[in-house]
Short mmCIF file of C-alpha atoms in Angstrom, two decimals:
data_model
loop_
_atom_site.label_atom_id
_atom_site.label_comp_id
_atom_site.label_asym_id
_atom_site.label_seq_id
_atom_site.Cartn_x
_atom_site.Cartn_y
_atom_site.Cartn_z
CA UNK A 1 0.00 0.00 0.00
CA UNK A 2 1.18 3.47 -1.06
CA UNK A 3 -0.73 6.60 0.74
CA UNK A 4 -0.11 10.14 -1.12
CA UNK A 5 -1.55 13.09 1.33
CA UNK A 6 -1.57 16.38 -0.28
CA UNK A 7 1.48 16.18 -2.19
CA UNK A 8 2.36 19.24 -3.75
CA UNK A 9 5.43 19.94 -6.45
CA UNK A 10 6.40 23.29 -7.66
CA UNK A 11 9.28 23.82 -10.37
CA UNK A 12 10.44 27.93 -9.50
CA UNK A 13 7.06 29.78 -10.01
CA UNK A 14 5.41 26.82 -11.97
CA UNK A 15 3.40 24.60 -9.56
CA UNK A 16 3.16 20.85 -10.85
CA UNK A 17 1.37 19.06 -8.54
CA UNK A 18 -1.61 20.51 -6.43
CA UNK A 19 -2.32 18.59 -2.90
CA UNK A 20 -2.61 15.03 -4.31
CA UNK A 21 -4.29 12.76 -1.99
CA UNK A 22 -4.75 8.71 -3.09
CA UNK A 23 -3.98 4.74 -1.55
CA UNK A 24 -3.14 2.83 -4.01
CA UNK A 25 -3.99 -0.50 -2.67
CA UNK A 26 -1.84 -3.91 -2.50
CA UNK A 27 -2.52 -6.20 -5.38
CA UNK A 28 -4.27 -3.80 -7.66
CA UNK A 29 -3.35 -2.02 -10.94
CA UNK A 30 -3.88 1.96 -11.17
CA UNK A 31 -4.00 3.43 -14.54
CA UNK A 32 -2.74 7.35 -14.57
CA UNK A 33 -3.90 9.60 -17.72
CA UNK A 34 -3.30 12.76 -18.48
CA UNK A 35 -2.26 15.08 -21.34
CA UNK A 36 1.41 16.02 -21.25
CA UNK A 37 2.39 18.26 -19.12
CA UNK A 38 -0.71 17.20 -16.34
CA UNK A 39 2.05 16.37 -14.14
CA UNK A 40 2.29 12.12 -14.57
CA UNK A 41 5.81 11.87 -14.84
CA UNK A 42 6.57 14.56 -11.94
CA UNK A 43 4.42 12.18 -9.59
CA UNK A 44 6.18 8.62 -10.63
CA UNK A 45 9.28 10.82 -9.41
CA UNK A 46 7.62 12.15 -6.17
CA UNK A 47 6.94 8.73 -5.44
CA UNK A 48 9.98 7.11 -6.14
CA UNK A 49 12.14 9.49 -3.86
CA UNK A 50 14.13 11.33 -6.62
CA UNK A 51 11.97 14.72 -6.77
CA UNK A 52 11.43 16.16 -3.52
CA UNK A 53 7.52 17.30 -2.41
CA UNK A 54 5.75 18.85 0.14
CA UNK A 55 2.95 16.57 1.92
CA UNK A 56 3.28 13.13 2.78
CA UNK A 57 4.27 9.53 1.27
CA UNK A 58 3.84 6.62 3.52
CA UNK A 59 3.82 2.38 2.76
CA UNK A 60 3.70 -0.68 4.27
CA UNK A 61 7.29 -1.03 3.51
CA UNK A 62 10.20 1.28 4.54
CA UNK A 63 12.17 2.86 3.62
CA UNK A 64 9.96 2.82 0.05
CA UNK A 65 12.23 3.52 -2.84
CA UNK A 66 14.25 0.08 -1.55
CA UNK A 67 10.78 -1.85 -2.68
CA UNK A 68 9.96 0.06 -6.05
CA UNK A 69 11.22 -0.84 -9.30
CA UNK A 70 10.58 2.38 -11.73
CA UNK A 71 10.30 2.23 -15.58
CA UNK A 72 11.22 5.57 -16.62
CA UNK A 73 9.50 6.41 -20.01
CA UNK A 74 13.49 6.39 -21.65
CA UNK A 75 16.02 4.51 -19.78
CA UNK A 76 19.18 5.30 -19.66
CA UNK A 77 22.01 3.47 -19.90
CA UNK A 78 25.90 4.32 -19.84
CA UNK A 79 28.03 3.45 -23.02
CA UNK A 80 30.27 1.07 -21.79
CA UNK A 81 27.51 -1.26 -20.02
CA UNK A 82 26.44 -4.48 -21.64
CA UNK A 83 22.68 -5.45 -21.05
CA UNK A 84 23.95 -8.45 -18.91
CA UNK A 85 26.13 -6.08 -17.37
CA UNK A 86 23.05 -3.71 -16.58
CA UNK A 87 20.52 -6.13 -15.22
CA UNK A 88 23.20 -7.58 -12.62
CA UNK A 89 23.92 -3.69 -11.76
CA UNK A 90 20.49 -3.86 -10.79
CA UNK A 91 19.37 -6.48 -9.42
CA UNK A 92 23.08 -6.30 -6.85
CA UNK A 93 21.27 -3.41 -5.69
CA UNK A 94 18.74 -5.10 -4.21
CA UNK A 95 20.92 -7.93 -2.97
CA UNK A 96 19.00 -10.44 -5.74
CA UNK A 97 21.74 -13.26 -6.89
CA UNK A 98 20.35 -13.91 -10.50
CA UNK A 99 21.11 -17.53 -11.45
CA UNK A 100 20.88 -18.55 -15.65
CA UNK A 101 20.12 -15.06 -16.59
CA UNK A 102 19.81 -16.50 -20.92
CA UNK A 103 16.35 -18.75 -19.17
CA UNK A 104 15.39 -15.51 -18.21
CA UNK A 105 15.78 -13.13 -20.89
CA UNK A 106 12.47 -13.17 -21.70
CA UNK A 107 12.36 -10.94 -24.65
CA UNK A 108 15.13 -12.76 -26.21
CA UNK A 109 17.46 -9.57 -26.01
CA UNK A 110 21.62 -9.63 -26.85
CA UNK A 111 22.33 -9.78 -23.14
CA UNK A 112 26.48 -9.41 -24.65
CA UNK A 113 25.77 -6.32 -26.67
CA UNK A 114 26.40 -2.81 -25.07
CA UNK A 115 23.13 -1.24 -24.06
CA UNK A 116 23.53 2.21 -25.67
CA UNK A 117 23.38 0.27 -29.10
CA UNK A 118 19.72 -1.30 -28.82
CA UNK A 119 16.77 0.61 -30.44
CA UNK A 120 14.00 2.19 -27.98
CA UNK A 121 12.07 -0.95 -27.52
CA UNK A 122 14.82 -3.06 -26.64
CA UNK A 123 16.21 -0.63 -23.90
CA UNK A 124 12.51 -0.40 -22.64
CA UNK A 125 12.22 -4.12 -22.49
CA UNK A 126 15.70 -4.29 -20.83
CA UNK A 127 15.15 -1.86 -18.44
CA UNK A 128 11.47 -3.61 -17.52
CA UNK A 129 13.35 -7.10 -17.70
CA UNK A 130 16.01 -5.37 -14.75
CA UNK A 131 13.13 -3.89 -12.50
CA UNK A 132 11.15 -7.48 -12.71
CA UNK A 133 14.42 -9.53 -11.45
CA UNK A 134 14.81 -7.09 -9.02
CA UNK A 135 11.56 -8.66 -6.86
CA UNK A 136 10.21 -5.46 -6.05
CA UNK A 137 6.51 -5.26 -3.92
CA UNK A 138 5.44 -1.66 -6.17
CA UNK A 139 6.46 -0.53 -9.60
CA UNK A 140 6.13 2.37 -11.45
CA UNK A 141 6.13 2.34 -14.86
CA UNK A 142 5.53 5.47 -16.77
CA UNK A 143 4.94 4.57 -20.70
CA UNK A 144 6.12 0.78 -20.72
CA UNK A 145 3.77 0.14 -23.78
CA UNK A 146 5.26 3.04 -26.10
CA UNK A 147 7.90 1.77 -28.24
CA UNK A 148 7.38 -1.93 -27.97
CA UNK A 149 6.00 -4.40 -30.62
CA UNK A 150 2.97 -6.37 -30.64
CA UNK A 151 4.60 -9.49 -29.29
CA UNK A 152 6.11 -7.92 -26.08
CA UNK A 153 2.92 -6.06 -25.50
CA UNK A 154 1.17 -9.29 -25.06
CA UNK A 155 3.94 -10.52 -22.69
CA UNK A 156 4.37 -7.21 -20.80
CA UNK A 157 -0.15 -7.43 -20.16
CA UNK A 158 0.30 -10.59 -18.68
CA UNK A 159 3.28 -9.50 -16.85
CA UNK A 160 1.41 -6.90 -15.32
CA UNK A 161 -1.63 -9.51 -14.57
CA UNK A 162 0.75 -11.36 -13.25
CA UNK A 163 2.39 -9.09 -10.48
CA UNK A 164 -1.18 -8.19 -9.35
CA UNK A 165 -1.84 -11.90 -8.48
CA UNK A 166 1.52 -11.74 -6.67
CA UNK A 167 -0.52 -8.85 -4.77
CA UNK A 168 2.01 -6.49 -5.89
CA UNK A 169 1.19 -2.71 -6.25
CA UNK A 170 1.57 -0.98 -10.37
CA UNK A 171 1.04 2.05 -11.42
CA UNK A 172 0.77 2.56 -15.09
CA UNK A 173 0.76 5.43 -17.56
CA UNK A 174 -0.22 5.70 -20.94
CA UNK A 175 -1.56 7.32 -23.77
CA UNK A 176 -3.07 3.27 -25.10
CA UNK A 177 -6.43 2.97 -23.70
CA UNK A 178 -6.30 -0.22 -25.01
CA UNK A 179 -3.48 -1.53 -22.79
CA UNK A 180 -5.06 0.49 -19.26
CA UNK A 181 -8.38 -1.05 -19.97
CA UNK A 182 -6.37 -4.93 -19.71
CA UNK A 183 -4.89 -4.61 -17.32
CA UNK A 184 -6.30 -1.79 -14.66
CA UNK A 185 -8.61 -2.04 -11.65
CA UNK A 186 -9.19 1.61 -11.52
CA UNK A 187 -7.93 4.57 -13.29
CA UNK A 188 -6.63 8.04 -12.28
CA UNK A 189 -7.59 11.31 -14.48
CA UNK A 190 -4.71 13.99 -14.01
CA UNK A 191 -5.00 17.16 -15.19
CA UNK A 192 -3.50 20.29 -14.27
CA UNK A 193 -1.74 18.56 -11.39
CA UNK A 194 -4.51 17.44 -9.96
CA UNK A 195 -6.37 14.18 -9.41
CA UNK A 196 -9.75 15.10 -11.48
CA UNK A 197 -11.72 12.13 -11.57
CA UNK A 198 -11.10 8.38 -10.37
CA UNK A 199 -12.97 5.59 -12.88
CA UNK A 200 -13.27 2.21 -11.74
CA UNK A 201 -13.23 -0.73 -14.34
CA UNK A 202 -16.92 -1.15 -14.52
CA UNK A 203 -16.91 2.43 -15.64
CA UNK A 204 -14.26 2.23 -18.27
CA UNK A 205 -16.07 1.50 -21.11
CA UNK A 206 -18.61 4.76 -20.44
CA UNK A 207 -15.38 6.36 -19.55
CA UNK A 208 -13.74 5.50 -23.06
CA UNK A 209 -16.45 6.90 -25.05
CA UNK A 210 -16.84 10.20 -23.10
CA UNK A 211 -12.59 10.28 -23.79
CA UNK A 212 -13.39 9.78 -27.59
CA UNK A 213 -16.29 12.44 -27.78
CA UNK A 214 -13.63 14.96 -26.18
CA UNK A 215 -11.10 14.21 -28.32
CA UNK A 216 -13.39 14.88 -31.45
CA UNK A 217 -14.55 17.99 -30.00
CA UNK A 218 -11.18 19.41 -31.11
CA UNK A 219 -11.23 20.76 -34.34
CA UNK A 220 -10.57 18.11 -36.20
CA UNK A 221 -12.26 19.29 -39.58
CA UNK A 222 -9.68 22.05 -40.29
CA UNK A 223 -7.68 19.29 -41.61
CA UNK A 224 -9.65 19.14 -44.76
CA UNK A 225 -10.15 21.94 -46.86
#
């Protein structure tokens, strides 16, 4: 269980985050939408201990960021690091011995190759392949679907279905309602830094449509001439 209570995030005079209160509860899935710039990726961060923010962040385990595995929306990886190399920088962290790593590359990725060199997808699915062998209790991860092909997608869902039958905490973004709708018990509108509306997954299909009709309201039509 994560509690947020009234976390607030302000970049100089630009104020990100606006007194966000939520419990995201153990083995459940939380979707987080938003346009960009409502302040999704600034929260991950808040959450994860590497932005700072007034209010308060408590869980059932402490100290939290020792229990989280986070997905940034583009890893990064140093030049000289192999993906083998990477995923036992990680999981040492944790204090995880990984035995017969190749049985567990699950994407089939070159685990020899530097890290730097693999396209987008690959260094997402490396990344998520790191955080996953780490054994974390929560995860974070902002975008996982973006970038990936059809295959992983499937294996990443049931991933995700997965961790939640583990009773494992995830909280998802993305702009795929598609993949939210799969895989999420409830789902979290952000806009403007704050938490708007809350849909659960008896709701989503209503909630879809009235996302669609918005989206059309734009003006679309000036396209044509």
């Amino acid at each position: 269980m994560i509690e947020l209570i009234h976390i607030s995030k302000s970049f100089g005079q630009h104020q990100v985050l606006h007194e966000v209160s939520f419990t995201f509860e153990d083995g459940k899935v939380y979707g987080i939408v938003g346009e960009n710039g409502a302040g999704k990726t600034t929260l991950f961060r808040c959450i994860a201990g590497l932005e700072t923010a007034s209010g308060k962040i408590s869980a059932n385990l402490q100290p939290l960021k020792n229990h989280l595995g986070y997905l940034t929306s583009d890893p990064y990886f140093l030049s000289k690091l192999t993906g083998e190399e990477y995923i036992y920088l990680l999981t040492d962290a944790r204090g995880k011995s990984i035995q017969h790593l190749s049985e567990r590359n699950i994407f089939e990725l070159p685990l020899k190759e530097y890290a730097s060199s693999y396209s987008t997808g690959m260094k997402k699915k490396l990344a998520l392949t790191a955080t996953l062998l780490q054994n974390n209790s929560f995860y974070i991860l902002d975008e996982p679907f973006n970038g990936i092909d059809l295959q992983s997608s499937i294996i990443l869902t049931e991933i995700i279905l997965r961790l939640k039958a583990m009773g494992k905490t995830i909280l998802i973004s993305s702009h795929i309602f598609s993949t939210l709708k799969d895989t999420c018990d409830e789902i979290l509108v952000l806009e403007e830094g704050r938490i708007s509306k809350t849909v659960k997954k008896e709701q989503f299909g209503n909630f879809e449509e009235e996302m669609k009709e918005k989206i059309l309201k734009k003006d679309i039509d000036k396209l044509w001439l």
